[in-house]
């Protein structure tokens, strides 16, 4: 298939700039992947589509305020760093703007000296490996000086940082939110658990590569970015029990989906483990774990619309997106969501 096969027309005004309140009042397009039937609901209706014994798998990664602004020590020139991926300790892979000011060995200061940084290496793709130094805990310092790295299509300022976090976020490390989870409230999660539905946690730290466009015509030639994941023992056991009992495993978000399918592909089962995944799921892929998927509406020609097309069927997805545009659904990170069963 070609990248252009996944294009759809999206009016700019349908790109959500702000999240709705309350979180679970967002709209939800429900697609039956077996027959293509569509229903229009709200997210608080999700509980009606879940059955006792089902398992929801959520990504508990927490977004770090990864955009920091500082000055070059030698010249005082202004710079912007965007933290992409933790290499080890306080060493990070970053994007730097303007890049010409961030040569190997260059030193920078952020937040009036709260944090300092030295460029260790300039990679072939232009990203920098940077070593940070601060007197306090790195993430505490980052919380003081950093800004949320909102996607480029969101142009309005976010008043409350927590609205770009899920209510169950716990493990620091993402450069972008696992946005399918933004629709959950604590009250809704409690109701779900009271109905006998298990909630299992995985961690996948989302990189900004999730927004990287596909630049090749033949999708099989696209190279995916790599992201770090972890599956705890408890989650592995919950998923195994769910499958053994003939119930459904439903991933909340493409990040949870990619974590589960990566591990099942590598090991033939879900088990306690951690590692890096660059799995690229597109039509033709045979799912090994997933029975359902909750996700937002994705960008045209993106790897994520390819993933949902693999899960719910290409024709079903393209029709669902066309319907969503016609029905004025809100798109992307702060937008409405889909449930595929």
mmCIF file of C-alpha atoms in Angstrom:
data_model
loop_
_atom_site.group_PDB
_atom_site.id
_atom_site.type_symbol
_atom_site.label_atom_id
_atom_site.label_comp_id
_atom_site.label_asym_id
_atom_site.label_seq_id
_atom_site.Cartn_x
_atom_site.Cartn_y
_atom_site.Cartn_z
ATOM 1 C CA UNK A 1 0.000 0.000 0.000
ATOM 2 C CA UNK A 2 1.065 3.590 -0.563
ATOM 3 C CA UNK A 3 1.160 6.399 1.973
ATOM 4 C CA UNK A 4 -1.339 8.362 -0.127
ATOM 5 C CA UNK A 5 -3.915 5.595 0.447
ATOM 6 C CA UNK A 6 -4.242 6.890 4.009
ATOM 7 C CA UNK A 7 -4.992 10.508 3.141
ATOM 8 C CA UNK A 8 -8.281 12.152 4.074
ATOM 9 C CA UNK A 9 -9.519 15.745 3.905
ATOM 10 C CA UNK A 10 -9.679 17.456 7.307
ATOM 11 C CA UNK A 11 -10.974 21.000 7.753
ATOM 12 C CA UNK A 12 -8.590 22.948 9.986
ATOM 13 C CA UNK A 13 -11.398 23.975 12.342
ATOM 14 C CA UNK A 14 -11.882 20.329 13.384
ATOM 15 C CA UNK A 15 -8.397 20.148 14.923
ATOM 16 C CA UNK A 16 -9.096 20.438 18.661
ATOM 17 C CA UNK A 17 -7.098 23.209 20.344
ATOM 18 C CA UNK A 18 -8.341 22.671 23.885
ATOM 19 C CA UNK A 19 -9.562 19.638 25.846
ATOM 20 C CA UNK A 20 -13.252 19.362 26.756
ATOM 21 C CA UNK A 21 -14.521 19.448 30.332
ATOM 22 C CA UNK A 22 -15.168 17.116 31.957
ATOM 23 C CA UNK A 23 -12.707 14.715 30.359
ATOM 24 C CA UNK A 24 -15.224 11.936 29.740
ATOM 25 C CA UNK A 25 -17.729 14.190 27.928
ATOM 26 C CA UNK A 26 -15.798 13.907 24.658
ATOM 27 C CA UNK A 27 -17.630 12.193 21.812
ATOM 28 C CA UNK A 28 -16.884 8.587 20.893
ATOM 29 C CA UNK A 29 -17.299 6.961 17.509
ATOM 30 C CA UNK A 30 -17.933 3.240 18.014
ATOM 31 C CA UNK A 31 -16.999 1.005 15.075
ATOM 32 C CA UNK A 32 -17.834 -2.687 14.790
ATOM 33 C CA UNK A 33 -14.784 -3.924 12.896
ATOM 34 C CA UNK A 34 -16.608 -7.060 11.732
ATOM 35 C CA UNK A 35 -19.419 -5.330 9.835
ATOM 36 C CA UNK A 36 -18.387 -1.650 9.678
ATOM 37 C CA UNK A 37 -21.432 -0.411 11.608
ATOM 38 C CA UNK A 38 -20.947 2.950 13.352
ATOM 39 C CA UNK A 39 -22.584 4.369 16.488
ATOM 40 C CA UNK A 40 -22.179 7.866 17.917
ATOM 41 C CA UNK A 41 -21.741 8.004 21.689
ATOM 42 C CA UNK A 42 -19.889 9.884 24.411
ATOM 43 C CA UNK A 43 -16.868 8.560 26.255
ATOM 44 C CA UNK A 44 -18.788 8.111 29.497
ATOM 45 C CA UNK A 45 -20.779 5.462 27.587
ATOM 46 C CA UNK A 46 -17.643 3.300 27.323
ATOM 47 C CA UNK A 47 -18.730 1.256 30.321
ATOM 48 C CA UNK A 48 -21.750 -0.035 28.338
ATOM 49 C CA UNK A 49 -19.391 -1.641 25.809
ATOM 50 C CA UNK A 50 -17.211 -3.383 28.405
ATOM 51 C CA UNK A 51 -18.092 -6.722 29.964
ATOM 52 C CA UNK A 52 -17.201 -8.272 33.291
ATOM 53 C CA UNK A 53 -13.881 -10.075 32.927
ATOM 54 C CA UNK A 54 -12.582 -7.819 30.150
ATOM 55 C CA UNK A 55 -9.218 -6.133 30.601
ATOM 56 C CA UNK A 56 -8.300 -2.538 29.732
ATOM 57 C CA UNK A 57 -4.570 -2.022 29.180
ATOM 58 C CA UNK A 58 -3.461 1.570 29.793
ATOM 59 C CA UNK A 59 -0.119 3.330 29.407
ATOM 60 C CA UNK A 60 0.873 5.023 32.673
ATOM 61 C CA UNK A 61 3.735 7.061 31.187
ATOM 62 C CA UNK A 62 3.827 10.679 32.319
ATOM 63 C CA UNK A 63 4.777 13.563 30.047
ATOM 64 C CA UNK A 64 7.792 15.577 31.107
ATOM 65 C CA UNK A 65 7.890 19.347 30.444
ATOM 66 C CA UNK A 66 10.446 18.595 27.771
ATOM 67 C CA UNK A 67 10.736 21.998 26.069
ATOM 68 C CA UNK A 68 13.355 24.202 27.765
ATOM 69 C CA UNK A 69 14.699 27.620 26.822
ATOM 70 C CA UNK A 70 18.160 28.831 27.763
ATOM 71 C CA UNK A 71 21.294 30.654 26.681
ATOM 72 C CA UNK A 72 24.673 29.674 25.310
ATOM 73 C CA UNK A 73 27.265 30.400 27.992
ATOM 74 C CA UNK A 74 29.903 31.649 25.570
ATOM 75 C CA UNK A 75 27.732 34.162 23.683
ATOM 76 C CA UNK A 76 24.444 34.562 25.573
ATOM 77 C CA UNK A 77 22.537 33.498 22.428
ATOM 78 C CA UNK A 78 19.013 32.123 23.002
ATOM 79 C CA UNK A 79 18.430 28.420 22.401
ATOM 80 C CA UNK A 80 15.570 25.930 22.670
ATOM 81 C CA UNK A 81 16.105 22.283 23.606
ATOM 82 C CA UNK A 82 13.488 19.571 23.252
ATOM 83 C CA UNK A 83 14.193 16.399 25.228
ATOM 84 C CA UNK A 84 13.408 13.344 23.104
ATOM 85 C CA UNK A 85 14.800 10.283 24.832
ATOM 86 C CA UNK A 86 16.696 9.533 28.038
ATOM 87 C CA UNK A 87 19.941 7.723 27.196
ATOM 88 C CA UNK A 88 21.191 7.198 30.760
ATOM 89 C CA UNK A 89 21.096 9.262 33.945
ATOM 90 C CA UNK A 90 21.087 12.937 32.947
ATOM 91 C CA UNK A 91 22.180 12.207 29.366
ATOM 92 C CA UNK A 92 19.422 12.835 26.786
ATOM 93 C CA UNK A 93 18.916 12.831 23.059
ATOM 94 C CA UNK A 94 17.540 16.264 22.162
ATOM 95 C CA UNK A 95 16.450 18.527 19.345
ATOM 96 C CA UNK A 96 18.194 21.903 19.477
ATOM 97 C CA UNK A 97 17.118 25.166 17.824
ATOM 98 C CA UNK A 98 19.042 26.818 16.302
ATOM 99 C CA UNK A 99 21.257 23.772 15.772
ATOM 100 C CA UNK A 100 24.272 25.749 14.573
ATOM 101 C CA UNK A 101 24.713 27.077 18.126
ATOM 102 C CA UNK A 102 24.843 23.561 19.593
ATOM 103 C CA UNK A 103 28.091 22.067 18.337
ATOM 104 C CA UNK A 104 29.880 19.324 20.309
ATOM 105 C CA UNK A 105 31.379 20.826 23.473
ATOM 106 C CA UNK A 106 29.016 23.835 23.581
ATOM 107 C CA UNK A 107 27.698 24.709 27.052
ATOM 108 C CA UNK A 108 24.295 26.135 27.970
ATOM 109 C CA UNK A 109 22.439 27.459 30.999
ATOM 110 C CA UNK A 110 18.703 27.198 31.743
ATOM 111 C CA UNK A 111 16.479 28.882 34.310
ATOM 112 C CA UNK A 112 19.160 31.291 35.614
ATOM 113 C CA UNK A 113 21.502 28.426 36.359
ATOM 114 C CA UNK A 114 18.970 25.929 37.746
ATOM 115 C CA UNK A 115 20.222 23.564 35.031
ATOM 116 C CA UNK A 116 23.327 23.462 32.833
ATOM 117 C CA UNK A 117 24.070 21.371 29.780
ATOM 118 C CA UNK A 118 26.949 20.304 27.544
ATOM 119 C CA UNK A 119 26.565 18.930 24.024
ATOM 120 C CA UNK A 120 28.381 15.579 23.992
ATOM 121 C CA UNK A 121 27.700 14.480 20.415
ATOM 122 C CA UNK A 122 26.005 15.627 17.224
ATOM 123 C CA UNK A 123 24.241 12.668 15.569
ATOM 124 C CA UNK A 124 23.959 12.063 11.836
ATOM 125 C CA UNK A 125 20.261 13.029 11.881
ATOM 126 C CA UNK A 126 21.076 16.363 13.555
ATOM 127 C CA UNK A 127 19.853 15.421 17.018
ATOM 128 C CA UNK A 128 22.211 16.158 19.915
ATOM 129 C CA UNK A 129 23.301 13.948 22.804
ATOM 130 C CA UNK A 130 23.375 16.329 25.779
ATOM 131 C CA UNK A 131 24.625 15.858 29.343
ATOM 132 C CA UNK A 132 22.639 17.917 31.890
ATOM 133 C CA UNK A 133 23.828 19.001 35.309
ATOM 134 C CA UNK A 134 21.799 20.410 38.219
ATOM 135 C CA UNK A 135 22.053 20.557 42.018
ATOM 136 C CA UNK A 136 18.630 18.986 42.605
ATOM 137 C CA UNK A 137 16.766 16.027 41.138
ATOM 138 C CA UNK A 138 16.754 16.381 37.347
ATOM 139 C CA UNK A 139 12.988 16.008 36.971
ATOM 140 C CA UNK A 140 12.301 18.465 39.814
ATOM 141 C CA UNK A 141 14.488 21.037 38.073
ATOM 142 C CA UNK A 142 12.802 20.297 34.760
ATOM 143 C CA UNK A 143 9.386 20.841 36.313
ATOM 144 C CA UNK A 144 10.471 24.372 37.306
ATOM 145 C CA UNK A 145 11.864 25.477 33.978
ATOM 146 C CA UNK A 146 10.210 23.292 31.301
ATOM 147 C CA UNK A 147 7.113 23.690 29.178
ATOM 148 C CA UNK A 148 4.799 20.966 27.889
ATOM 149 C CA UNK A 149 5.814 19.877 24.367
ATOM 150 C CA UNK A 150 2.392 20.172 22.765
ATOM 151 C CA UNK A 151 2.063 18.856 19.194
ATOM 152 C CA UNK A 152 2.730 21.420 16.440
ATOM 153 C CA UNK A 153 -0.933 21.491 15.360
ATOM 154 C CA UNK A 154 -1.989 22.848 18.789
ATOM 155 C CA UNK A 155 -1.393 26.586 18.695
ATOM 156 C CA UNK A 156 -3.291 27.711 21.796
ATOM 157 C CA UNK A 157 -1.584 27.903 25.195
ATOM 158 C CA UNK A 158 -2.436 25.155 27.672
ATOM 159 C CA UNK A 159 -3.518 26.741 30.956
ATOM 160 C CA UNK A 160 -3.340 23.597 33.089
ATOM 161 C CA UNK A 161 -0.351 21.262 32.546
ATOM 162 C CA UNK A 162 -2.287 18.343 34.041
ATOM 163 C CA UNK A 163 -4.771 18.374 31.146
ATOM 164 C CA UNK A 164 -1.982 16.938 28.985
ATOM 165 C CA UNK A 165 -1.552 14.059 31.459
ATOM 166 C CA UNK A 166 -3.792 11.058 32.008
ATOM 167 C CA UNK A 167 -5.304 10.784 35.501
ATOM 168 C CA UNK A 168 -3.320 7.562 35.999
ATOM 169 C CA UNK A 169 0.044 8.874 34.697
ATOM 170 C CA UNK A 170 2.866 7.783 36.963
ATOM 171 C CA UNK A 171 6.148 6.971 35.205
ATOM 172 C CA UNK A 172 8.033 10.065 33.993
ATOM 173 C CA UNK A 173 9.546 9.898 30.541
ATOM 174 C CA UNK A 174 7.239 10.795 27.616
ATOM 175 C CA UNK A 175 7.749 13.675 25.211
ATOM 176 C CA UNK A 176 4.072 13.452 24.178
ATOM 177 C CA UNK A 177 0.951 12.228 25.948
ATOM 178 C CA UNK A 178 -0.644 8.828 25.291
ATOM 179 C CA UNK A 179 -3.735 10.808 24.348
ATOM 180 C CA UNK A 180 -6.368 8.046 24.212
ATOM 181 C CA UNK A 181 -6.179 7.966 28.001
ATOM 182 C CA UNK A 182 -6.968 11.673 28.395
ATOM 183 C CA UNK A 183 -10.708 10.865 28.284
ATOM 184 C CA UNK A 184 -10.721 8.893 31.543
ATOM 185 C CA UNK A 185 -11.724 10.434 34.868
ATOM 186 C CA UNK A 186 -10.954 8.810 38.208
ATOM 187 C CA UNK A 187 -14.687 8.386 38.798
ATOM 188 C CA UNK A 188 -15.160 6.574 35.477
ATOM 189 C CA UNK A 189 -12.213 4.271 36.183
ATOM 190 C CA UNK A 190 -13.735 3.402 39.550
ATOM 191 C CA UNK A 191 -17.062 2.528 37.879
ATOM 192 C CA UNK A 192 -15.249 0.368 35.334
ATOM 193 C CA UNK A 193 -13.458 -1.583 38.055
ATOM 194 C CA UNK A 194 -16.674 -1.954 40.054
ATOM 195 C CA UNK A 195 -18.235 -3.629 36.989
ATOM 196 C CA UNK A 196 -15.539 -6.318 37.171
ATOM 197 C CA UNK A 197 -13.285 -5.031 34.413
ATOM 198 C CA UNK A 198 -9.554 -5.289 35.135
ATOM 199 C CA UNK A 199 -7.290 -2.305 34.490
ATOM 200 C CA UNK A 200 -3.708 -3.328 33.707
ATOM 201 C CA UNK A 201 -0.768 -0.945 33.373
ATOM 202 C CA UNK A 202 2.091 -0.888 30.897
ATOM 203 C CA UNK A 203 4.645 1.863 30.361
ATOM 204 C CA UNK A 204 5.741 3.109 26.963
ATOM 205 C CA UNK A 205 7.529 6.446 26.878
ATOM 206 C CA UNK A 206 6.182 8.274 23.840
ATOM 207 C CA UNK A 207 8.757 9.982 21.637
ATOM 208 C CA UNK A 208 8.104 12.874 19.286
ATOM 209 C CA UNK A 209 8.744 10.432 16.463
ATOM 210 C CA UNK A 210 5.055 9.649 16.851
ATOM 211 C CA UNK A 211 4.419 12.902 14.909
ATOM 212 C CA UNK A 212 7.090 12.232 12.278
ATOM 213 C CA UNK A 213 5.519 12.136 8.806
ATOM 214 C CA UNK A 214 5.907 9.128 6.545
ATOM 215 C CA UNK A 215 8.162 10.378 3.739
ATOM 216 C CA UNK A 216 8.179 7.313 1.492
ATOM 217 C CA UNK A 217 5.496 6.279 -1.008
ATOM 218 C CA UNK A 218 5.742 2.567 -0.233
ATOM 219 C CA UNK A 219 4.780 2.246 3.453
ATOM 220 C CA UNK A 220 6.869 -0.920 3.861
ATOM 221 C CA UNK A 221 9.989 1.210 3.333
ATOM 222 C CA UNK A 222 9.220 3.475 6.333
ATOM 223 C CA UNK A 223 11.571 3.194 9.316
ATOM 224 C CA UNK A 224 9.857 3.549 12.692
ATOM 225 C CA UNK A 225 11.302 5.423 15.660
ATOM 226 C CA UNK A 226 12.208 3.430 18.764
ATOM 227 C CA UNK A 227 10.505 3.803 22.168
ATOM 228 C CA UNK A 228 11.148 2.226 25.566
ATOM 229 C CA UNK A 229 8.484 0.010 27.171
ATOM 230 C CA UNK A 230 7.967 -2.034 30.321
ATOM 231 C CA UNK A 231 5.394 -4.679 31.267
ATOM 232 C CA UNK A 232 5.187 -5.561 34.989
ATOM 233 C CA UNK A 233 4.497 -9.083 36.272
ATOM 234 C CA UNK A 234 0.988 -8.204 37.516
ATOM 235 C CA UNK A 235 -0.061 -6.914 34.102
ATOM 236 C CA UNK A 236 1.264 -9.994 32.328
ATOM 237 C CA UNK A 237 -0.733 -12.245 34.673
ATOM 238 C CA UNK A 238 -3.945 -10.220 34.256
ATOM 239 C CA UNK A 239 -3.693 -10.428 30.461
ATOM 240 C CA UNK A 240 -2.967 -14.170 30.516
ATOM 241 C CA UNK A 241 -5.955 -14.782 32.810
ATOM 242 C CA UNK A 242 -8.220 -12.642 30.623
ATOM 243 C CA UNK A 243 -7.290 -14.613 27.524
ATOM 244 C CA UNK A 244 -7.580 -17.949 29.345
ATOM 245 C CA UNK A 245 -11.109 -17.006 30.445
ATOM 246 C CA UNK A 246 -12.161 -16.129 26.911
ATOM 247 C CA UNK A 247 -12.562 -12.433 27.651
ATOM 248 C CA UNK A 248 -11.293 -9.426 25.727
ATOM 249 C CA UNK A 249 -8.057 -7.458 26.001
ATOM 250 C CA UNK A 250 -8.731 -3.858 24.985
ATOM 251 C CA UNK A 251 -5.809 -1.474 24.555
ATOM 252 C CA UNK A 252 -6.214 2.162 25.497
ATOM 253 C CA UNK A 253 -4.190 3.895 22.828
ATOM 254 C CA UNK A 254 -1.776 2.900 20.097
ATOM 255 C CA UNK A 255 1.101 2.974 22.606
ATOM 256 C CA UNK A 256 -0.467 0.230 24.732
ATOM 257 C CA UNK A 257 -1.264 -1.653 21.523
ATOM 258 C CA UNK A 258 2.312 -1.436 20.237
ATOM 259 C CA UNK A 259 3.703 -2.530 23.605
ATOM 260 C CA UNK A 260 1.541 -5.658 23.757
ATOM 261 C CA UNK A 261 1.996 -6.626 20.137
ATOM 262 C CA UNK A 262 5.782 -6.044 20.304
ATOM 263 C CA UNK A 263 6.170 -8.366 23.280
ATOM 264 C CA UNK A 264 3.852 -11.028 21.831
ATOM 265 C CA UNK A 265 5.753 -10.894 18.532
ATOM 266 C CA UNK A 266 9.145 -11.211 20.231
ATOM 267 C CA UNK A 267 8.346 -13.804 22.903
ATOM 268 C CA UNK A 268 5.175 -15.514 21.676
ATOM 269 C CA UNK A 269 3.391 -14.469 24.885
ATOM 270 C CA UNK A 270 2.872 -11.537 27.240
ATOM 271 C CA UNK A 271 5.389 -11.653 30.067
ATOM 272 C CA UNK A 272 7.215 -9.383 32.496
ATOM 273 C CA UNK A 273 9.874 -7.588 30.457
ATOM 274 C CA UNK A 274 11.236 -4.274 29.265
ATOM 275 C CA UNK A 275 13.032 -3.130 26.162
ATOM 276 C CA UNK A 276 12.811 -0.986 23.044
ATOM 277 C CA UNK A 277 10.236 -1.325 20.295
ATOM 278 C CA UNK A 278 10.140 -0.011 16.747
ATOM 279 C CA UNK A 279 7.227 -2.183 15.647
ATOM 280 C CA UNK A 280 5.377 -0.809 12.631
ATOM 281 C CA UNK A 281 1.825 -2.115 12.312
ATOM 282 C CA UNK A 282 0.039 -1.645 9.000
ATOM 283 C CA UNK A 283 -2.645 -3.550 7.027
ATOM 284 C CA UNK A 284 -1.753 -7.202 6.698
ATOM 285 C CA UNK A 285 -0.457 -7.456 10.255
ATOM 286 C CA UNK A 286 -2.006 -10.306 12.287
ATOM 287 C CA UNK A 287 -2.832 -9.175 15.828
ATOM 288 C CA UNK A 288 -1.715 -11.547 18.557
ATOM 289 C CA UNK A 289 -3.230 -9.990 21.693
ATOM 290 C CA UNK A 290 -5.728 -7.229 20.964
ATOM 291 C CA UNK A 291 -9.483 -7.717 20.867
ATOM 292 C CA UNK A 292 -10.410 -4.028 21.076
ATOM 293 C CA UNK A 293 -8.839 -0.585 20.802
ATOM 294 C CA UNK A 294 -9.660 2.852 22.209
ATOM 295 C CA UNK A 295 -7.854 5.614 20.356
ATOM 296 C CA UNK A 296 -8.142 9.193 19.117
ATOM 297 C CA UNK A 297 -8.423 10.307 15.493
ATOM 298 C CA UNK A 298 -5.010 10.363 13.836
ATOM 299 C CA UNK A 299 -3.263 12.517 11.252
ATOM 300 C CA UNK A 300 -3.704 11.741 7.552
ATOM 301 C CA UNK A 301 -0.936 9.508 6.138
ATOM 302 C CA UNK A 302 0.474 8.801 9.630
ATOM 303 C CA UNK A 303 1.748 5.482 10.965
ATOM 304 C CA UNK A 304 -1.083 5.588 13.504
ATOM 305 C CA UNK A 305 -3.903 5.673 10.946
ATOM 306 C CA UNK A 306 -2.097 2.749 9.301
ATOM 307 C CA UNK A 307 -2.138 0.896 12.631
ATOM 308 C CA UNK A 308 -5.871 1.376 13.202
ATOM 309 C CA UNK A 309 -6.520 0.363 9.592
ATOM 310 C CA UNK A 310 -4.671 -2.879 10.281
ATOM 311 C CA UNK A 311 -6.844 -3.508 13.330
ATOM 312 C CA UNK A 312 -10.306 -2.435 12.170
ATOM 313 C CA UNK A 313 -9.973 -2.788 8.390
ATOM 314 C CA UNK A 314 -8.836 -0.203 5.857
ATOM 315 C CA UNK A 315 -12.250 0.406 4.288
ATOM 316 C CA UNK A 316 -13.916 0.598 7.708
ATOM 317 C CA UNK A 317 -11.428 3.168 8.945
ATOM 318 C CA UNK A 318 -11.512 5.409 5.890
ATOM 319 C CA UNK A 319 -15.321 5.391 6.033
ATOM 320 C CA UNK A 320 -15.281 6.081 9.792
ATOM 321 C CA UNK A 321 -12.956 9.066 9.339
ATOM 322 C CA UNK A 322 -15.069 10.431 6.497
ATOM 323 C CA UNK A 323 -18.131 10.065 8.745
ATOM 324 C CA UNK A 324 -16.348 11.754 11.652
ATOM 325 C CA UNK A 325 -15.482 14.767 9.486
ATOM 326 C CA UNK A 326 -19.082 14.977 8.289
ATOM 327 C CA UNK A 327 -20.346 14.779 11.909
ATOM 328 C CA UNK A 328 -17.882 17.469 13.076
ATOM 329 C CA UNK A 329 -15.917 15.299 15.491
ATOM 330 C CA UNK A 330 -12.881 16.958 17.077
ATOM 331 C CA UNK A 331 -9.544 15.546 15.874
ATOM 332 C CA UNK A 332 -6.085 14.705 17.249
ATOM 333 C CA UNK A 333 -4.595 14.979 20.747
ATOM 334 C CA UNK A 334 -7.317 17.034 22.489
ATOM 335 C CA UNK A 335 -10.067 15.682 20.249
ATOM 336 C CA UNK A 336 -12.729 12.987 20.443
ATOM 337 C CA UNK A 337 -12.078 9.269 20.357
ATOM 338 C CA UNK A 338 -12.938 5.970 18.704
ATOM 339 C CA UNK A 339 -13.752 2.552 20.087
ATOM 340 C CA UNK A 340 -13.026 -0.372 17.773
ATOM 341 C CA UNK A 341 -14.487 -3.733 18.792
#
